[in-house]
């Protein structure tokens, strides 16, 4: 399955984030041995021991909701945080990155799904952030794109519309706030069940777990 997915991502050079949450280090090592270097996890307390045990050239991505009091554990090594879902979290990432003398790449997570969710930006809250004084002073984070999750539904038209909406948000942010900034280029969307639609709608990063590692025993 791994090679097949890579082939599908090849024409558009879309990056594969192998979502290894709940999976043991042995399973991660096996995919690493096949060449995979980007892995995604959704809990800081699960990620840090994996980081310590596994090869140091792995690029670790945080993809799940991140509590502010957990940022300090991942700040020393995290490559990309997909799930920045509030200004307060971004501020904390900036603070912890400063302590580590790093600049941490982040994506703004947008709430595009139908489902009720406490997490994620919408256009207005993102504008408030980007035009605010606090953001102007954050020198230890870089916003490099956006992330979103479509509704969990069989209705592929709806999923497609939601991805299209995220793509529109991405383009508008790019032109309004990141014009000419090469680094703002990531559109993280697509999971095991919907990554093919996401590819058609312009995804630059897909986050795939189940198709690579099998079903997870416990949730999230
Ligand atoms: C778990 C998770 C994924 C991967 O889901 P699969 O359906 O197993 O591919 C992708 N993105 C986020 C944010 C996740 O929490």
mmCIF file of C-alpha atoms and ligand atoms in Angstrom:
data_model
loop_
_atom_site.group_PDB
_atom_site.id
_atom_site.type_symbol
_atom_site.label_atom_id
_atom_site.label_comp_id
_atom_site.label_asym_id
_atom_site.label_seq_id
_atom_site.Cartn_x
_atom_site.Cartn_y
_atom_site.Cartn_z
ATOM 1 C CA UNK A 1 0.000 0.000 0.000
ATOM 2 C CA UNK A 2 2.849 2.389 0.852
ATOM 3 C CA UNK A 3 4.368 2.281 -2.633
ATOM 4 C CA UNK A 4 0.948 2.644 -4.251
ATOM 5 C CA UNK A 5 0.179 5.750 -2.231
ATOM 6 C CA UNK A 6 3.589 7.230 -3.052
ATOM 7 C CA UNK A 7 2.907 6.677 -6.737
ATOM 8 C CA UNK A 8 -0.392 8.504 -6.443
ATOM 9 C CA UNK A 9 1.291 11.452 -4.734
ATOM 10 C CA UNK A 10 4.140 11.598 -7.206
ATOM 11 C CA UNK A 11 2.562 13.632 -10.067
ATOM 12 C CA UNK A 12 1.725 16.545 -7.747
ATOM 13 C CA UNK A 13 4.714 16.083 -5.412
ATOM 14 C CA UNK A 14 2.311 15.916 -2.507
ATOM 15 C CA UNK A 15 3.981 14.997 0.774
ATOM 16 C CA UNK A 16 2.935 11.975 2.778
ATOM 17 C CA UNK A 17 2.587 12.309 6.529
ATOM 18 C CA UNK A 18 2.410 8.758 7.888
ATOM 19 C CA UNK A 19 0.074 8.991 10.865
ATOM 20 C CA UNK A 20 1.485 6.603 13.446
ATOM 21 C CA UNK A 21 -0.584 7.543 16.507
ATOM 22 C CA UNK A 22 -1.321 4.524 18.742
ATOM 23 C CA UNK A 23 1.134 2.399 16.702
ATOM 24 C CA UNK A 24 4.293 0.924 18.238
ATOM 25 C CA UNK A 25 7.825 2.025 17.358
ATOM 26 C CA UNK A 26 8.382 -1.277 15.522
ATOM 27 C CA UNK A 27 5.672 -0.397 13.017
ATOM 28 C CA UNK A 28 7.160 3.057 12.514
ATOM 29 C CA UNK A 29 10.635 1.583 12.078
ATOM 30 C CA UNK A 30 9.327 -0.773 9.384
ATOM 31 C CA UNK A 31 7.961 2.112 7.341
ATOM 32 C CA UNK A 32 11.129 4.092 8.008
ATOM 33 C CA UNK A 33 13.114 1.191 6.566
ATOM 34 C CA UNK A 34 11.061 1.524 3.386
ATOM 35 C CA UNK A 35 12.109 5.147 3.136
ATOM 36 C CA UNK A 36 9.413 7.117 4.943
ATOM 37 C CA UNK A 37 10.723 10.073 6.960
ATOM 38 C CA UNK A 38 7.663 12.158 7.901
ATOM 39 C CA UNK A 39 5.470 10.827 10.704
ATOM 40 C CA UNK A 40 2.450 12.421 12.357
ATOM 41 C CA UNK A 41 1.234 11.980 15.913
ATOM 42 C CA UNK A 42 -1.659 13.481 17.816
ATOM 43 C CA UNK A 43 -0.510 13.399 21.449
ATOM 44 C CA UNK A 44 2.578 15.030 22.896
ATOM 45 C CA UNK A 45 2.968 12.399 25.608
ATOM 46 C CA UNK A 46 2.988 9.626 23.016
ATOM 47 C CA UNK A 47 5.215 11.480 20.596
ATOM 48 C CA UNK A 48 8.145 12.331 22.858
ATOM 49 C CA UNK A 49 9.112 8.730 23.775
ATOM 50 C CA UNK A 50 8.853 7.777 20.093
ATOM 51 C CA UNK A 51 11.061 10.692 19.144
ATOM 52 C CA UNK A 52 13.635 9.572 21.703
ATOM 53 C CA UNK A 53 13.664 5.975 20.580
ATOM 54 C CA UNK A 54 13.562 6.314 16.798
ATOM 55 C CA UNK A 55 16.125 7.610 14.252
ATOM 56 C CA UNK A 56 16.867 11.304 14.512
ATOM 57 C CA UNK A 57 16.321 12.090 10.850
ATOM 58 C CA UNK A 58 12.582 11.549 11.227
ATOM 59 C CA UNK A 59 10.527 14.707 10.727
ATOM 60 C CA UNK A 60 7.831 14.656 13.398
ATOM 61 C CA UNK A 61 4.556 16.459 12.769
ATOM 62 C CA UNK A 62 1.941 17.213 15.424
ATOM 63 C CA UNK A 63 -1.489 16.775 13.867
ATOM 64 C CA UNK A 64 -3.880 16.526 16.827
ATOM 65 C CA UNK A 65 -5.331 19.087 19.195
ATOM 66 C CA UNK A 66 -2.462 20.374 21.290
ATOM 67 C CA UNK A 67 -2.952 21.602 24.830
ATOM 68 C CA UNK A 68 -0.908 24.641 25.726
ATOM 69 C CA UNK A 69 0.715 22.958 28.698
ATOM 70 C CA UNK A 70 2.091 20.214 26.417
ATOM 71 C CA UNK A 71 3.848 22.475 23.933
ATOM 72 C CA UNK A 72 7.065 22.556 25.949
ATOM 73 C CA UNK A 73 7.557 18.806 25.542
ATOM 74 C CA UNK A 74 7.601 18.889 21.754
ATOM 75 C CA UNK A 75 9.147 22.321 21.196
ATOM 76 C CA UNK A 76 12.747 21.024 21.147
ATOM 77 C CA UNK A 77 12.258 18.805 18.102
ATOM 78 C CA UNK A 78 8.876 19.171 16.369
ATOM 79 C CA UNK A 79 9.150 19.953 12.630
ATOM 80 C CA UNK A 80 5.627 21.123 11.898
ATOM 81 C CA UNK A 81 2.495 21.676 13.966
ATOM 82 C CA UNK A 82 -0.569 21.196 11.728
ATOM 83 C CA UNK A 83 -3.085 21.812 14.469
ATOM 84 C CA UNK A 84 -2.644 25.397 15.624
ATOM 85 C CA UNK A 85 -6.283 26.123 16.383
ATOM 86 C CA UNK A 86 -6.188 29.286 18.521
ATOM 87 C CA UNK A 87 -4.172 32.483 18.982
ATOM 88 C CA UNK A 88 -3.336 31.449 22.549
ATOM 89 C CA UNK A 89 -1.815 28.194 21.358
ATOM 90 C CA UNK A 90 0.256 30.000 18.721
ATOM 91 C CA UNK A 91 1.502 32.374 21.398
ATOM 92 C CA UNK A 92 2.584 29.476 23.577
ATOM 93 C CA UNK A 93 4.355 27.783 20.654
ATOM 94 C CA UNK A 94 6.220 31.034 20.047
ATOM 95 C CA UNK A 95 7.198 31.236 23.712
ATOM 96 C CA UNK A 96 8.482 27.678 23.923
ATOM 97 C CA UNK A 97 10.270 27.960 20.579
ATOM 98 C CA UNK A 98 12.041 31.064 21.859
ATOM 99 C CA UNK A 99 13.275 29.113 24.875
ATOM 100 C CA UNK A 100 14.674 26.499 22.519
ATOM 101 C CA UNK A 101 16.146 29.152 20.264
ATOM 102 C CA UNK A 102 14.131 27.760 17.370
ATOM 103 C CA UNK A 103 11.604 28.908 14.807
ATOM 104 C CA UNK A 104 8.751 26.397 14.604
ATOM 105 C CA UNK A 105 6.696 25.976 11.430
ATOM 106 C CA UNK A 106 2.945 25.955 11.989
ATOM 107 C CA UNK A 107 -0.257 25.530 10.009
ATOM 108 C CA UNK A 108 -3.476 27.244 10.990
ATOM 109 C CA UNK A 109 -6.194 24.655 11.418
ATOM 110 C CA UNK A 110 -9.516 25.729 9.951
ATOM 111 C CA UNK A 111 -12.882 24.361 10.908
ATOM 112 C CA UNK A 112 -14.387 23.330 7.572
ATOM 113 C CA UNK A 113 -16.472 20.295 8.549
ATOM 114 C CA UNK A 114 -20.136 20.161 9.300
ATOM 115 C CA UNK A 115 -19.507 18.609 12.654
ATOM 116 C CA UNK A 116 -19.576 20.628 15.819
ATOM 117 C CA UNK A 117 -16.069 21.255 16.977
ATOM 118 C CA UNK A 118 -14.533 23.546 19.488
ATOM 119 C CA UNK A 119 -11.321 23.664 17.526
ATOM 120 C CA UNK A 120 -10.126 25.616 14.562
ATOM 121 C CA UNK A 121 -10.117 29.042 12.995
ATOM 122 C CA UNK A 122 -12.648 30.534 10.650
ATOM 123 C CA UNK A 123 -11.890 33.404 8.289
ATOM 124 C CA UNK A 124 -12.691 36.130 10.807
ATOM 125 C CA UNK A 125 -10.740 34.700 13.717
ATOM 126 C CA UNK A 126 -7.748 34.099 11.453
ATOM 127 C CA UNK A 127 -7.874 37.720 10.262
ATOM 128 C CA UNK A 128 -8.037 38.915 13.870
ATOM 129 C CA UNK A 129 -4.931 36.917 14.617
ATOM 130 C CA UNK A 130 -2.963 37.983 11.548
ATOM 131 C CA UNK A 131 -3.765 41.658 11.991
ATOM 132 C CA UNK A 132 -3.160 41.639 15.728
ATOM 133 C CA UNK A 133 -0.249 43.161 17.580
ATOM 134 C CA UNK A 134 0.587 39.974 19.368
ATOM 135 C CA UNK A 135 1.189 38.070 16.106
ATOM 136 C CA UNK A 136 3.419 40.830 14.758
ATOM 137 C CA UNK A 137 5.792 40.164 17.628
ATOM 138 C CA UNK A 138 6.011 36.419 17.285
ATOM 139 C CA UNK A 139 9.466 35.844 15.930
ATOM 140 C CA UNK A 140 9.765 32.175 16.772
ATOM 141 C CA UNK A 141 6.922 30.787 14.691
ATOM 142 C CA UNK A 142 6.341 30.743 10.952
ATOM 143 C CA UNK A 143 2.911 30.128 9.507
ATOM 144 C CA UNK A 144 3.512 28.012 6.405
ATOM 145 C CA UNK A 145 -0.048 27.135 5.417
ATOM 146 C CA UNK A 146 -3.373 25.731 6.552
ATOM 147 C CA UNK A 147 -4.859 22.417 7.620
ATOM 148 C CA UNK A 148 -8.392 21.089 7.724
ATOM 149 C CA UNK A 149 -10.448 17.973 8.190
ATOM 150 C CA UNK A 150 -13.528 17.276 6.103
ATOM 151 C CA UNK A 151 -16.745 15.907 7.540
ATOM 152 C CA UNK A 152 -16.708 12.171 8.161
ATOM 153 C CA UNK A 153 -19.357 11.225 5.608
ATOM 154 C CA UNK A 154 -19.990 9.037 2.573
ATOM 155 C CA UNK A 155 -21.094 12.140 0.707
ATOM 156 C CA UNK A 156 -18.088 12.797 -1.495
ATOM 157 C CA UNK A 157 -19.604 15.970 -2.929
ATOM 158 C CA UNK A 158 -19.714 17.462 0.512
ATOM 159 C CA UNK A 159 -16.136 16.411 1.243
ATOM 160 C CA UNK A 160 -15.041 17.962 -2.037
ATOM 161 C CA UNK A 161 -16.844 21.223 -1.294
ATOM 162 C CA UNK A 162 -15.150 21.426 2.090
ATOM 163 C CA UNK A 163 -11.705 20.869 0.584
ATOM 164 C CA UNK A 164 -12.495 23.502 -2.042
ATOM 165 C CA UNK A 165 -13.414 25.895 0.725
ATOM 166 C CA UNK A 166 -10.115 25.273 2.490
ATOM 167 C CA UNK A 167 -8.260 25.815 -0.768
ATOM 168 C CA UNK A 168 -10.053 29.153 -1.236
ATOM 169 C CA UNK A 169 -9.125 30.182 2.306
ATOM 170 C CA UNK A 170 -5.526 29.208 1.606
ATOM 171 C CA UNK A 171 -5.387 31.278 -1.577
ATOM 172 C CA UNK A 172 -6.993 34.300 0.013
ATOM 173 C CA UNK A 173 -4.665 34.210 3.023
ATOM 174 C CA UNK A 174 -1.761 33.877 0.647
ATOM 175 C CA UNK A 175 -2.761 36.922 -1.376
ATOM 176 C CA UNK A 176 -3.905 39.051 1.572
ATOM 177 C CA UNK A 177 -1.275 38.236 4.203
ATOM 178 C CA UNK A 178 1.572 36.182 2.762
ATOM 179 C CA UNK A 179 1.988 37.590 -0.733
ATOM 180 C CA UNK A 180 5.427 36.894 -2.075
ATOM 181 C CA UNK A 181 6.269 34.685 0.877
ATOM 182 C CA UNK A 182 7.568 31.488 -0.625
ATOM 183 C CA UNK A 183 7.264 29.602 2.643
ATOM 184 C CA UNK A 184 3.476 29.937 2.853
ATOM 185 C CA UNK A 185 2.688 26.977 0.616
ATOM 186 C CA UNK A 186 1.160 24.067 2.506
ATOM 187 C CA UNK A 187 -2.413 22.894 2.186
ATOM 188 C CA UNK A 188 -2.686 19.937 4.562
ATOM 189 C CA UNK A 189 -5.829 17.980 3.764
ATOM 190 C CA UNK A 190 -6.804 14.386 3.115
ATOM 191 C CA UNK A 191 -6.806 11.257 5.273
ATOM 192 C CA UNK A 192 -7.191 7.540 4.488
ATOM 193 C CA UNK A 193 -10.833 7.868 3.464
ATOM 194 C CA UNK A 194 -10.666 11.044 1.420
ATOM 195 C CA UNK A 195 -7.102 11.705 0.302
ATOM 196 C CA UNK A 196 -7.852 11.077 -3.372
ATOM 197 C CA UNK A 197 -10.426 13.862 -3.360
ATOM 198 C CA UNK A 198 -7.971 16.060 -1.447
ATOM 199 C CA UNK A 199 -5.330 15.439 -4.126
ATOM 200 C CA UNK A 200 -7.760 16.502 -6.835
ATOM 201 C CA UNK A 201 -8.479 19.648 -4.856
ATOM 202 C CA UNK A 202 -4.874 20.716 -4.504
ATOM 203 C CA UNK A 203 -3.580 19.161 -1.293
ATOM 204 C CA UNK A 204 0.167 19.500 -0.740
ATOM 205 C CA UNK A 205 0.251 17.188 2.285
ATOM 206 C CA UNK A 206 -1.919 14.185 3.052
ATOM 207 C CA UNK A 207 -2.100 12.646 6.530
ATOM 208 C CA UNK A 208 -2.627 8.917 6.232
ATOM 209 C CA UNK A 209 -2.789 6.431 9.098
ATOM 210 C CA UNK A 210 -5.167 3.512 8.667
ATOM 211 C CA UNK A 211 -4.188 2.686 5.075
ATOM 212 C CA UNK A 212 -0.518 2.400 6.084
ATOM 213 C CA UNK A 213 -0.726 0.870 9.546
ATOM 214 C CA UNK A 214 -4.148 -0.796 9.683
ATOM 215 C CA UNK A 215 -7.056 0.061 11.923
ATOM 216 C CA UNK A 216 -6.348 1.652 15.287
ATOM 217 C CA UNK A 217 -7.457 -0.164 18.417
ATOM 218 C CA UNK A 218 -8.452 2.928 20.267
ATOM 219 C CA UNK A 219 -9.838 6.167 19.116
ATOM 220 C CA UNK A 220 -9.127 9.714 18.107
HETATM 221 C C1 LIG B 1 -5.839 10.269 12.937
HETATM 222 C C2 LIG B 1 -5.720 11.438 12.023
HETATM 223 C C3 LIG B 1 -5.416 11.266 10.665
HETATM 224 C C4 LIG B 1 -5.265 9.909 9.992
HETATM 225 O O1 LIG B 1 -6.502 9.281 9.890
HETATM 226 P P1 LIG B 1 -6.682 7.926 9.021
HETATM 227 O O2 LIG B 1 -8.129 7.901 8.720
HETATM 228 O O3 LIG B 1 -6.252 6.805 9.900
HETATM 229 O O4 LIG B 1 -5.836 8.036 7.812
HETATM 230 C C5 LIG B 1 -5.250 12.405 9.900
HETATM 231 N N1 LIG B 1 -5.379 13.640 10.423
HETATM 232 C C6 LIG B 1 -5.682 13.847 11.716
HETATM 233 C C7 LIG B 1 -5.795 15.229 12.220
HETATM 234 C C8 LIG B 1 -5.865 12.757 12.565
HETATM 235 O O5 LIG B 1 -6.177 12.975 13.853
#
